XYZ file of C-alpha atoms in Angstrom:
772
model
C -47.148 -13.267 -4.708
C -43.411 -13.359 -5.362
C -43.462 -9.828 -6.794
C -45.392 -8.566 -3.769
C -42.802 -10.065 -1.438
C -39.985 -8.528 -3.473
C -41.626 -5.117 -3.363
C -42.061 -5.413 0.392
C -38.392 -6.257 0.823
C -37.341 -3.365 -1.351
C -39.547 -0.908 0.487
C -38.154 -2.074 3.801
C -34.692 -1.100 2.598
C -35.648 2.438 1.601
C -34.061 5.354 3.465
C -35.922 7.984 5.384
C -36.145 11.136 3.277
C -35.912 14.422 5.192
C -36.825 17.794 3.699
C -36.056 21.291 4.965
C -38.865 23.322 3.438
C -36.659 25.021 0.854
C -37.793 22.725 -1.994
C -41.581 22.526 -2.266
C -44.048 20.958 -2.078
C -42.242 18.852 0.516
C -44.714 15.957 0.608
C -44.585 15.569 -3.188
C -40.782 15.722 -3.095
C -40.594 12.934 -0.517
C -43.084 10.811 -2.488
C -41.113 11.357 -5.679
C -37.898 10.376 -3.908
C -39.523 7.260 -2.418
C -40.872 6.136 -5.783
C -37.565 6.796 -7.529
C -35.617 4.902 -4.858
C -37.904 1.877 -5.171
C -37.356 1.787 -8.940
C -33.585 2.246 -8.599
C -33.362 -0.497 -5.968
C -35.226 -2.898 -8.217
C -32.837 -2.236 -11.110
C -29.794 -2.584 -8.829
C -31.032 -5.849 -7.293
C -31.829 -7.331 -10.707
C -28.285 -6.692 -11.955
C -26.297 -7.251 -8.743
C -28.215 -10.268 -7.536
C -29.457 -8.732 -4.294
C -29.274 -5.839 -1.867
C -27.220 -5.256 1.286
C -28.664 -6.569 4.536
C -28.052 -3.278 6.341
C -30.579 -0.459 6.077
C -29.676 2.702 4.150
C -28.988 5.902 6.029
C -31.254 8.948 6.090
C -31.087 11.137 2.970
C -31.709 14.889 3.291
C -33.278 16.663 0.307
C -32.527 20.378 0.240
C -32.048 23.368 -2.027
C -28.587 23.763 -3.550
C -26.874 27.024 -2.678
C -23.658 26.581 -4.699
C -24.787 24.841 -7.874
C -22.932 25.835 -11.032
C -25.140 27.008 -13.937
C -24.895 23.694 -15.818
C -25.899 21.622 -12.782
C -29.454 20.900 -11.662
C -28.370 18.898 -8.619
C -25.391 17.588 -6.733
C -24.864 15.356 -3.746
C -22.671 13.757 -1.167
C -23.412 10.730 1.005
C -26.664 11.439 2.857
C -27.420 14.777 1.170
C -28.999 15.725 -2.183
C -29.014 19.400 -3.255
C -31.551 20.405 -5.925
C -32.184 23.407 -8.127
C -35.857 24.531 -8.116
C -36.471 27.328 -10.594
C -40.134 27.836 -9.638
C -41.132 27.382 -5.966
C -43.852 24.769 -5.510
C -43.188 23.154 -8.923
C -41.287 19.877 -9.325
C -40.721 20.059 -13.069
C -39.342 17.257 -15.260
C -35.795 18.580 -15.039
C -35.880 18.584 -11.233
C -37.328 15.060 -11.121
C -34.662 13.730 -13.481
C -31.902 15.398 -11.467
C -33.367 13.875 -8.287
C -33.312 10.373 -9.799
C -29.719 10.886 -10.965
C -28.516 11.934 -7.513
C -30.482 9.168 -5.777
C -28.659 6.682 -8.009
C -25.415 7.951 -6.470
C -26.932 7.690 -2.982
C -27.924 4.094 -3.684
C -24.379 3.191 -4.770
C -22.862 4.847 -1.701
C -25.091 2.590 0.373
C -25.138 -0.638 -1.642
C -21.680 -0.518 -3.241
C -19.365 1.573 -1.037
C -16.285 -0.025 -2.603
C -17.003 1.973 -5.783
C -17.177 5.340 -4.011
C -14.023 6.719 -5.671
C -14.859 5.406 -9.153
C -16.462 8.424 -10.801
C -16.886 6.837 -14.223
C -18.738 3.876 -12.743
C -20.963 6.140 -10.641
C -21.869 8.370 -13.565
C -22.418 5.447 -15.947
C -24.785 3.801 -13.465
C -26.641 7.061 -12.744
C -27.109 7.862 -16.442
C -28.286 4.318 -17.137
C -30.922 4.057 -14.407
C -32.158 7.667 -14.139
C -33.991 7.657 -17.467
C -32.002 10.578 -18.894
C -30.007 8.717 -21.563
C -32.341 9.635 -24.484
C -31.960 13.332 -23.770
C -28.163 13.114 -23.732
C -28.120 11.163 -26.998
C -29.936 13.913 -28.905
C -27.682 15.880 -31.179
C -25.252 15.360 -34.062
C -23.582 11.977 -34.638
C -20.595 11.345 -32.384
C -18.013 8.658 -33.098
C -17.115 6.223 -30.361
C -13.492 7.379 -30.317
C -14.433 11.066 -29.961
C -16.887 10.147 -27.196
C -14.158 8.236 -25.394
C -11.803 11.184 -25.737
C -14.434 13.506 -24.256
C -14.813 11.237 -21.237
C -11.059 10.793 -20.836
C -10.530 14.560 -20.826
C -12.874 14.985 -17.824
C -12.206 12.130 -15.348
C -14.931 13.419 -13.017
C -17.450 13.151 -15.902
C -19.036 16.368 -14.628
C -19.270 18.411 -17.834
C -22.049 18.297 -20.453
C -19.511 17.247 -23.104
C -18.244 14.349 -20.976
C -21.758 13.169 -20.100
C -22.831 13.300 -23.741
C -19.779 11.223 -24.598
C -20.600 8.758 -21.825
C -24.173 8.454 -23.089
C -22.782 7.637 -26.555
C -20.609 4.862 -25.087
C -23.498 3.466 -23.057
C -25.561 3.317 -26.215
C -23.033 1.138 -28.024
C -24.892 -2.002 -26.880
C -28.557 -2.657 -26.167
C -29.873 -3.471 -22.722
C -28.225 -2.863 -19.387
C -24.449 -2.443 -19.930
C -22.703 -5.755 -19.335
C -19.698 -4.029 -17.758
C -21.925 -2.397 -15.126
C -23.624 -5.723 -14.405
C -20.250 -7.390 -13.853
C -19.164 -4.627 -11.516
C -22.428 -4.652 -9.558
C -22.214 -8.416 -9.048
C -18.594 -8.008 -8.010
C -19.670 -5.472 -5.401
C -22.548 -7.605 -4.134
C -20.170 -10.576 -3.793
C -17.816 -8.501 -1.643
C -14.956 -8.527 -4.151
C -12.343 -5.775 -4.033
C -12.615 -2.716 -6.247
C -8.923 -2.672 -7.062
C -9.134 -0.909 -10.442
C -11.608 1.740 -11.616
C -13.952 1.181 -14.533
C -12.392 2.087 -17.886
C -13.956 3.371 -21.087
C -12.767 0.245 -22.912
C -14.377 -2.023 -20.331
C -17.621 -0.080 -20.559
C -17.733 -0.116 -24.369
C -16.296 -3.659 -24.585
C -13.982 -2.485 -27.382
C -10.736 -0.552 -27.628
C -11.857 2.972 -28.455
C -8.946 5.227 -27.544
C -5.878 5.576 -29.724
C -2.946 3.637 -28.236
C -0.549 5.794 -26.267
C 2.770 5.156 -24.525
C 2.547 4.429 -20.811
C 5.197 3.941 -18.138
C 4.864 3.216 -14.442
C 7.382 2.392 -11.704
C 6.336 1.207 -8.237
C 8.322 0.365 -5.131
C 8.701 -3.321 -4.329
C 8.786 -2.396 -0.654
C 6.132 0.279 -0.076
C 4.013 -0.307 -3.181
C 3.833 3.440 -3.896
C 3.931 4.739 -7.457
C 7.319 6.420 -7.905
C 6.947 7.417 -11.550
C 3.981 7.521 -13.915
C 3.653 8.741 -17.478
C 0.690 8.265 -19.796
C -2.587 6.547 -18.970
C -1.204 3.769 -16.779
C -4.687 2.746 -15.632
C -5.966 1.927 -19.101
C -6.283 -1.817 -19.744
C -4.808 -3.007 -23.050
C -3.971 -6.485 -24.417
C -0.928 -7.918 -22.664
C 0.660 -10.366 -25.132
C 3.154 -12.732 -23.476
C 3.758 -10.508 -20.447
C 1.737 -12.757 -18.108
C 3.517 -16.027 -18.935
C 5.531 -15.922 -15.662
C 2.238 -16.240 -13.775
C 1.421 -19.415 -15.699
C 4.873 -20.734 -14.812
C 4.381 -19.804 -11.159
C 0.950 -21.459 -11.105
C 2.373 -24.645 -12.614
C 5.443 -25.004 -10.386
C 6.183 -25.047 -6.690
C 8.407 -22.640 -4.788
C 12.021 -23.709 -4.678
C 13.474 -24.173 -1.206
C 14.776 -20.988 0.433
C 18.347 -22.279 0.150
C 17.964 -22.298 -3.629
C 16.799 -18.705 -3.982
C 18.425 -16.767 -1.143
C 21.941 -15.621 -0.816
C 24.328 -13.951 -3.208
C 25.970 -15.241 -6.320
C 23.240 -17.708 -7.291
C 23.070 -18.104 -11.044
C 19.778 -17.405 -12.745
C 19.688 -20.928 -14.093
C 20.133 -22.625 -10.716
C 17.916 -20.217 -8.825
C 15.265 -20.272 -11.513
C 14.588 -23.971 -11.369
C 11.592 -25.023 -9.304
C 11.928 -27.735 -6.709
C 11.231 -31.240 -8.034
C 7.539 -31.999 -8.158
C 5.426 -34.633 -9.832
C 3.244 -31.884 -11.338
C 6.185 -29.854 -12.676
C 5.831 -28.684 -16.293
C 7.000 -31.347 -18.722
C 9.890 -31.487 -21.172
C 8.334 -31.077 -24.618
C 9.711 -31.723 -28.092
C 9.561 -28.809 -30.539
C 7.304 -29.330 -33.554
C 9.155 -28.348 -36.683
C 7.377 -26.147 -39.142
C 4.850 -24.921 -36.559
C 4.932 -21.126 -36.336
C 4.257 -21.101 -32.588
C 7.459 -23.127 -32.083
C 9.605 -20.512 -33.856
C 11.422 -19.650 -30.634
C 14.915 -18.911 -31.878
C 17.766 -21.028 -33.160
C 19.343 -23.934 -31.352
C 16.361 -25.430 -29.551
C 17.289 -28.712 -27.840
C 15.397 -31.946 -28.594
C 13.394 -31.347 -25.407
C 12.454 -27.888 -24.137
C 11.817 -27.270 -20.453
C 9.607 -24.611 -18.887
C 12.549 -22.376 -18.100
C 13.708 -22.106 -21.702
C 10.116 -21.763 -22.915
C 9.578 -18.844 -20.559
C 12.814 -17.034 -21.413
C 12.307 -17.452 -25.155
C 8.554 -16.811 -24.805
C 7.880 -19.958 -26.803
C 4.154 -20.042 -27.583
C 4.244 -23.576 -28.956
C 5.526 -24.987 -25.684
C 2.680 -23.370 -23.713
C 0.067 -24.603 -26.192
C 1.456 -28.141 -26.022
C 1.593 -27.928 -22.237
C -2.125 -27.207 -22.284
C -2.633 -30.229 -24.538
C -1.141 -32.505 -21.851
C -4.020 -31.507 -19.525
C -1.526 -30.491 -16.805
C -1.296 -26.751 -17.424
C -3.053 -24.406 -14.989
C -6.330 -22.985 -16.234
C -7.098 -19.261 -16.045
C -3.671 -18.614 -14.447
C -4.421 -21.045 -11.610
C -3.837 -19.609 -8.134
C -2.670 -16.358 -9.751
C -5.977 -15.752 -11.547
C -7.601 -14.051 -8.530
C -4.509 -11.855 -8.120
C -4.641 -10.664 -11.720
C -8.393 -10.104 -11.505
C -7.966 -8.048 -8.338
C -5.587 -5.627 -10.074
C -7.820 -5.100 -13.089
C -7.484 -8.000 -15.551
C -10.658 -7.512 -17.579
C -11.434 -11.214 -17.753
C -9.866 -14.609 -17.093
C -8.690 -16.521 -20.167
C -10.819 -19.374 -21.419
C -7.844 -21.210 -22.907
C -4.078 -20.977 -23.370
C -4.277 -18.833 -26.505
C -5.920 -16.079 -24.448
C -3.584 -16.605 -21.482
C -0.431 -16.152 -23.559
C -1.867 -13.324 -25.643
C -2.197 -15.039 -29.010
C -5.825 -13.936 -28.872
C -6.348 -10.489 -27.361
C -9.584 -11.217 -25.547
C -8.688 -9.407 -22.331
C -6.536 -6.557 -21.107
C -4.590 -5.328 -18.110
C -3.334 -1.851 -17.287
C 0.384 -1.103 -16.818
C -0.423 -0.217 -13.205
C -2.130 -3.569 -12.684
C 0.788 -5.381 -14.331
C 3.240 -3.642 -11.984
C 1.170 -4.568 -8.913
C 0.976 -8.203 -10.014
C 4.749 -8.414 -10.575
C 5.323 -6.846 -7.170
C 3.428 -9.702 -5.552
C 5.129 -12.281 -7.777
C 8.523 -10.958 -6.683
C 7.521 -11.344 -3.033
C 5.987 -14.799 -3.461
C 8.303 -16.432 -5.983
C 11.889 -15.170 -5.870
C 12.841 -18.271 -7.855
C 10.730 -17.078 -10.797
C 12.316 -13.623 -10.601
C 15.776 -15.197 -10.512
C 14.881 -17.165 -13.623
C 13.784 -13.997 -15.420
C 17.155 -12.335 -14.810
C 18.383 -14.717 -17.518
C 16.249 -12.994 -20.135
C 18.997 -10.544 -21.095
C 21.502 -13.395 -21.467
C 19.516 -16.056 -23.322
C 15.955 -14.818 -23.742
C 13.976 -12.276 -25.718
C 16.245 -9.363 -24.712
C 19.601 -11.055 -25.288
C 22.290 -9.908 -27.693
C 21.465 -6.202 -27.468
C 23.714 -3.271 -26.633
C 21.660 -2.628 -23.506
C 21.634 -6.250 -22.310
C 24.720 -5.760 -20.153
C 23.159 -2.691 -18.476
C 20.223 -4.872 -17.349
C 22.344 -7.621 -15.805
C 20.617 -8.836 -12.628
C 17.265 -7.267 -13.560
C 14.354 -9.682 -14.045
C 12.547 -8.871 -17.284
C 9.638 -10.213 -19.301
C 8.479 -8.974 -22.682
C 5.160 -9.170 -24.475
C 4.075 -8.258 -27.989
C 0.497 -7.793 -29.204
C 0.142 -8.198 -32.971
C -2.623 -7.485 -35.444
C -3.901 -9.848 -38.139
C -0.981 -8.893 -40.379
C 1.497 -9.681 -37.560
C 2.359 -6.013 -37.111
C 3.109 -4.981 -33.517
C 0.237 -3.127 -31.860
C 1.700 -2.981 -28.351
C 5.055 -3.873 -26.878
C 5.379 -4.614 -23.158
C 8.397 -4.821 -20.865
C 8.042 -5.659 -17.183
C 11.247 -5.281 -15.172
C 11.976 -5.997 -11.511
C 15.170 -5.288 -9.582
C 15.914 -5.318 -5.860
C 13.780 -2.236 -5.164
C 11.662 -1.339 -8.199
C 9.005 -2.756 -10.503
C 8.829 -1.000 -13.877
C 6.323 -1.561 -16.668
C 6.781 0.099 -20.063
C 4.178 -0.093 -22.845
C 4.834 1.325 -26.301
C 2.311 1.231 -29.177
C 3.521 -0.002 -32.549
C 6.884 -1.224 -31.259
C 8.436 -4.553 -30.324
C 10.156 -4.678 -26.917
C 13.642 -5.090 -28.408
C 13.144 -1.748 -30.176
C 12.575 0.290 -27.002
C 14.380 -1.681 -24.292
C 17.153 0.934 -24.415
C 14.748 3.229 -22.526
C 14.713 0.908 -19.513
C 18.182 1.497 -17.945
C 17.680 5.251 -18.177
C 14.213 4.945 -16.632
C 15.507 2.932 -13.663
C 18.386 5.364 -13.175
C 16.023 8.331 -13.347
C 13.739 6.897 -10.670
C 16.699 5.975 -8.470
C 17.621 9.630 -8.259
C 14.883 9.679 -5.627
C 17.021 8.819 -2.601
C 16.100 6.207 -0.037
C 14.256 3.712 -2.248
C 16.140 0.745 -0.809
C 14.541 -1.405 1.878
C 14.286 -0.564 5.569
C 13.038 -3.058 8.149
C 11.597 -2.380 11.576
C 10.093 -4.550 14.299
C 6.678 -3.066 15.003
C 3.921 -3.215 17.612
C 5.995 -5.313 20.012
C 4.494 -3.687 23.119
C 1.093 -5.154 22.181
C -0.102 -8.745 22.392
C 0.218 -9.995 18.817
C -3.322 -11.385 18.914
C -4.783 -7.877 19.360
C -3.306 -6.327 16.201
C -5.579 -6.237 13.149
C -4.975 -5.108 9.570
C -7.069 -4.349 6.504
C -6.125 -3.671 2.889
C -8.308 -1.184 1.010
C -6.785 -2.393 -2.258
C -6.076 -6.079 -2.826
C -4.511 -7.809 0.185
C -2.765 -11.179 0.012
C -1.081 -13.553 2.421
C 1.613 -15.764 0.961
C 1.598 -19.447 1.839
C 4.801 -21.104 0.578
C 4.670 -18.937 -2.507
C 0.922 -19.291 -3.075
C -1.135 -16.082 -2.789
C -4.234 -16.270 -0.601
C -6.680 -13.369 -0.653
C -6.896 -11.528 2.660
C -10.339 -10.879 4.147
C -11.817 -7.580 2.943
C -12.390 -6.366 6.499
C -10.014 -6.096 9.459
C -8.453 -9.430 10.442
C -5.710 -10.504 12.807
C -2.249 -9.644 11.551
C -0.723 -12.752 13.120
C -3.064 -14.877 10.998
C -2.224 -12.894 7.855
C 1.509 -13.466 8.379
C 1.351 -17.012 9.787
C 2.742 -18.727 6.676
C 4.485 -15.936 4.815
C 4.525 -12.216 4.039
C 1.345 -10.124 3.885
C 1.220 -7.720 0.920
C -1.347 -5.012 0.163
C -1.556 -4.046 -3.512
C -2.683 -0.554 -4.443
C -2.961 0.762 -0.896
C -1.168 0.853 2.484
C -2.178 -1.620 5.162
C -4.481 -0.049 7.730
C -3.537 -1.329 11.190
C -5.581 -0.984 14.364
C -5.315 -2.224 17.947
C -7.113 -1.636 21.263
C -6.704 1.897 22.618
C -4.976 2.917 19.398
C -5.802 5.970 17.259
C -9.293 6.159 15.765
C -9.229 4.605 12.327
C -5.813 3.049 12.847
C -2.449 3.769 11.236
C -1.164 3.407 7.685
C 1.684 1.001 6.982
C 2.773 1.152 3.323
C 4.856 -1.974 3.020
C 5.122 -5.691 3.709
C 4.552 -7.497 7.016
C 6.246 -10.748 7.984
C 6.221 -12.878 11.130
C 9.593 -13.406 12.792
C 9.758 -14.468 16.427
C 12.659 -12.781 18.248
C 14.888 -14.689 20.641
C 14.098 -14.455 24.377
C 15.508 -11.413 26.114
C 17.253 -11.773 29.458
C 18.324 -8.557 31.186
C 21.840 -8.437 32.634
C 21.995 -9.468 36.298
C 21.310 -6.637 38.676
C 19.927 -4.258 36.048
C 16.383 -3.135 36.922
C 14.005 -3.539 33.971
C 10.303 -2.714 33.867
C 7.808 -5.048 32.101
C 7.392 -2.499 29.308
C 11.144 -2.234 28.873
C 11.391 -6.024 28.713
C 8.936 -6.041 25.815
C 10.786 -3.269 24.002
C 14.134 -5.001 24.385
C 12.717 -8.327 23.242
C 11.516 -6.806 19.976
C 8.432 -7.902 18.068
C 7.013 -10.862 16.203
C 6.022 -8.492 13.372
C 8.704 -7.193 11.019
C 7.646 -4.450 8.621
C 9.496 -3.565 5.411
C 9.154 -0.292 3.542
C 11.505 2.110 1.792
C 14.222 3.788 3.808
C 12.834 7.240 3.021
C 9.342 6.155 4.124
C 10.765 4.732 7.341
C 12.783 7.891 7.971
C 9.746 10.115 7.473
C 7.760 7.931 9.869
C 10.429 8.244 12.567
C 10.640 12.025 12.248
C 6.854 12.358 12.394
C 6.689 10.130 15.479
C 9.509 11.933 17.280
C 8.593 15.546 16.441
C 6.053 16.305 13.730
C 6.611 20.087 14.106
C 10.249 20.055 12.969
C 11.116 22.034 9.849
C 14.100 22.979 7.778
C 17.654 22.043 8.712
C 16.625 20.709 12.142
C 14.257 18.248 10.455
C 16.970 17.271 7.980
C 19.384 16.631 10.866
C 16.942 14.364 12.689
C 16.083 12.559 9.442
C 19.761 11.876 8.776
C 20.115 10.390 12.264
C 17.023 8.215 11.802
C 18.268 6.875 8.461
C 21.764 6.346 9.884
C 20.491 4.423 12.910
C 18.431 2.091 10.730
C 21.786 0.829 9.432
C 23.069 0.283 12.988
C 20.308 -1.930 14.351
C 22.788 -4.421 15.851
C 23.521 -2.014 18.696
C 19.886 -2.358 19.810
C 18.779 -5.771 18.533
C 21.710 -7.916 17.396
C 20.901 -9.771 14.213
C 17.470 -8.182 13.841
C 15.794 -5.000 12.628
C 15.274 -1.962 14.837
C 12.222 -1.749 17.073
C 9.605 1.004 16.899
C 9.830 2.072 20.560
C 12.047 4.645 22.263
C 14.494 1.833 23.047
C 15.449 2.370 19.381
C 13.572 5.231 17.738
C 9.820 5.725 17.617
C 7.931 4.701 14.462
C 4.138 4.779 14.202
C 3.544 3.841 10.602
C 4.236 5.480 7.264
C 3.363 9.077 6.495
C 3.657 11.507 3.592
C 7.289 12.199 2.782
C 8.321 15.812 3.213
C 11.090 17.527 1.214
C 13.386 17.503 4.236
C 13.387 13.703 4.432
C 14.140 13.393 0.715
C 16.932 15.945 1.061
C 18.385 14.129 4.089
C 18.806 10.895 2.187
C 20.432 12.673 -0.761
C 23.222 13.969 1.490
C 26.390 11.933 2.166
C 26.278 9.195 4.806
C 27.230 10.340 8.294
C 30.832 9.761 9.352
C 30.091 8.189 12.735
C 30.042 4.417 12.708
C 27.867 4.015 15.773
C 24.364 4.563 17.095
C 23.519 8.264 17.322
C 21.259 9.440 20.111
C 18.774 12.288 20.161
C 16.096 13.579 22.499
C 13.484 16.304 22.569
C 15.697 18.326 24.901
C 14.864 21.956 25.598
C 15.158 23.906 28.841
C 11.599 23.890 30.157
C 11.847 23.062 33.902
C 9.787 20.262 35.391
C 9.099 18.715 38.801
C 7.777 15.202 39.367
C 7.043 13.130 42.495
C 7.287 9.347 42.666
C 6.618 6.954 45.574
C 9.856 5.919 47.260
C 8.750 2.298 46.925
C 8.589 2.699 43.123
C 12.102 4.155 43.037
C 13.462 1.417 45.290
C 11.806 -1.226 43.114
C 14.192 -0.064 40.400
C 17.321 0.714 42.397
C 16.965 -1.440 45.497
C 15.917 -0.767 49.093
C 17.535 1.404 51.767
C 18.450 4.284 49.473
C 20.251 7.094 51.239
C 21.251 9.427 48.379
C 20.737 10.073 44.666
C 22.773 12.313 42.351
C 23.096 12.674 38.615
C 26.127 13.375 36.438
C 27.538 12.455 33.038
C 24.398 10.654 31.987
C 24.341 8.312 34.973
C 22.484 8.063 38.251
C 24.832 7.500 41.213
C 23.283 6.308 44.456
C 24.128 4.935 47.889
C 22.336 2.039 49.582
C 22.713 0.937 53.175
C 23.944 -2.669 53.261
C 25.222 -5.038 55.894
C 23.631 -5.777 59.265
C 22.192 -3.463 61.916
C 25.326 -4.067 63.954
C 27.699 -3.453 61.050
C 26.062 -1.297 58.393
C 27.947 0.189 55.463
C 27.088 2.281 52.416
C 27.394 0.701 49.007
C 27.936 3.066 46.011
C 26.342 2.048 42.703
C 25.476 3.618 39.372
C 23.302 2.960 36.307
C 22.608 4.780 33.059
C 20.296 7.626 33.942
C 17.935 6.644 31.164
C 17.183 3.409 33.011
C 15.740 5.462 35.864
C 14.054 7.964 33.535
C 12.324 5.271 31.498
C 11.417 3.135 34.497
C 9.799 6.036 36.352
C 8.426 7.689 33.182
C 10.177 10.986 33.957
C 10.297 13.703 31.271
C 14.108 13.632 31.128
C 17.096 12.582 33.162
C 16.731 14.481 36.476
C 19.211 17.058 37.684
C 18.295 16.747 41.356
C 16.419 14.388 43.663
C 15.360 14.769 47.302
C 13.716 12.402 49.783
C 10.456 13.547 51.310
C 9.238 10.809 53.622
C 7.517 8.111 51.514
C 8.126 10.115 48.341
C 11.038 11.188 46.152
C 10.948 14.573 44.441
C 12.736 14.951 41.102
C 13.639 18.145 39.253
C 15.030 18.625 35.773
C 14.520 20.363 32.465
C 13.663 19.437 28.895
C 12.440 16.111 27.556
C 14.219 12.832 26.835
C 17.480 11.325 27.966
C 19.439 14.496 27.210
C 22.129 12.859 25.047
C 23.139 13.510 21.449
C 21.071 15.876 19.325
C 18.908 18.247 21.361
C 15.899 18.658 19.066
C 14.581 21.785 20.766
C 18.021 23.388 20.614
C 18.205 22.490 16.917
C 14.859 24.201 16.353
C 16.231 27.304 18.044
C 19.269 27.414 15.707
C 17.790 28.384 12.344
C 21.091 29.635 10.996
C 22.900 26.306 11.278
C 23.003 23.647 8.593
C 22.243 20.016 9.377
C 25.995 19.311 9.192
C 26.680 21.987 11.795
C 23.878 20.767 14.056
C 25.171 17.203 13.913
C 28.784 18.243 14.473
C 27.706 20.272 17.512
C 25.786 17.292 18.887
C 28.300 14.542 18.277
C 31.688 16.096 17.473
C 34.737 13.869 17.428
C 33.233 11.321 19.836
C 30.309 10.597 17.504
C 27.715 10.506 20.234
C 28.471 6.870 20.869
C 26.254 5.279 23.439
C 25.824 1.884 24.939
C 22.209 0.783 24.512
C 20.182 0.584 27.656
C 19.964 -3.102 28.620
């Protein structure tokens, strides 16, 4: 009875198969597809623990018109293309190819998070399609050569790569445990932060160790430098000890970790807490307590971390107070690819190499640690003074850089892998070298950081975003691993869109491995990308100066936003240029990029004491975009000489005419208008005042941009005329007409960015008083 019910459920989840008559017989093809799907679903459900509640989409079965000679089928979501050598005959090869492609279709439906993981897709399809025996035929193949064949073809779309994959899948009997873990992860809704690796699939290290280096931005999270296989998980040694420390301590108060000049010792101490790690006495003659000369009678967690003292961590576990499986940081490490959580302290500190993590995953984890626990990072800056990297010729060059080392040894205590994780104000670097101890290759680190810093604009830029919207309507989603920080404790963000104000309620919101995707009502389809960190920061109330007309929208813009977004300065600059004029190229684009980067450093002229806003009150910014060469070039050039806000507008000379109700104009300027004229960037107007018996005309003026913005005119008008209940405006170009004229810059291809800026601002520097 139970089996009958299960079969009924499975059949109810089957897609509708549609044929086009080009693969025959059609009825047999649909029956074959239905039977194969039922079998595949049963295997998936048995390993994953269930099936999605939603029904699968229609799948079209058709003849392939662009199949390469070695392919019998190919597919994309909703479509399977087949090769049929003899019309009307569904031979064994065609049936096998159909099952293989339907396995992909099933994963696209049941496990969409794995869509970009080609190795996982191919391993699952080979396992469930029944074709493994055929691929295993042939001469003996070693596991290492099979792994190399797979690694050389990441898409696993060549016969050599698939034969190698079949060899790896045959290393163990039964359904591969790695695939079962991944399927259950998908069914449970967990993130697919790291792709399946050959080592994970084979459950052994099968590729020869190779050097790997990766550098990511602390601000945007983007990979700035990568060399070697940075996605390959390898044993991590002591490199994850800071996460044990963070899990076993509480965040020090902000006064202890913010500000300049704080020593690493003072800043690195956690706030007092009854559950703080204990002071422990070294045990003489115990190898794990061989942590350098001059140990005090009692060793605290700080010294144990800097000296990477294994004995202290083992004895901490013996007290029963140490965090298990990295505590609150375990889910973080799992989300970035840790192959398994440690069962005890020997696995956590790398004495036993039971699990691995990729250099990329290590860098992502340290990025979040730096955001959540600045006190731990401050502590780690002491490593070059009194820890595992002290007393070296390069120690002085790493002053102020937080570092942690790790060494993986074999049974003869020879180094298999050396790790260095390093974090400074802007970068997270992870360096892995096979066969070396960290002290033997640390001299590479200063040169690596300097090399990456040759990419200009990697320092932080902050911008108040989305202030024109009600904060409750803004939602965000992380396609990688999203976390909200709650007093230094990472909390996993929901996998789907959720309110950004909730994500930032108690601390920063960080997305590892991907930009945040942000959406809001009436926004662009699919939302916008924001590669960086969100925080909540309520701005002070804004009160317009007396007598200055201000629209509701302008009030919001001048108030600022509750959301502050941090990214790199080059990312911010590229976002501004794209928002202001995506068509700009060459020297004109460089000129605008230099202004955007310059103004980010002059935010006080728009929002005293706070970051710039993302509206035209400051300069438009609609999320992060791909950086173009012009933006990189702009930030490599010298800083601009003008110490003030620099204005720009679309400009141009295209004439325009607009009509506005007189009542709308008088709502801004006051009633009884009798004249309007425009000069020197201001609107000058007369109003009739006084009494009917003794009237007089009162002359007033305002910045022209106040009128332009309030009436939503293309630019500051040149003329205005009264026409009964209406006012007719005439002008040319777009924008307020001050500073750099973008259209004029486009029309000057022979001028350098320096010449364009000098023409726009000259000796006066284009200084402007911000519109109230």
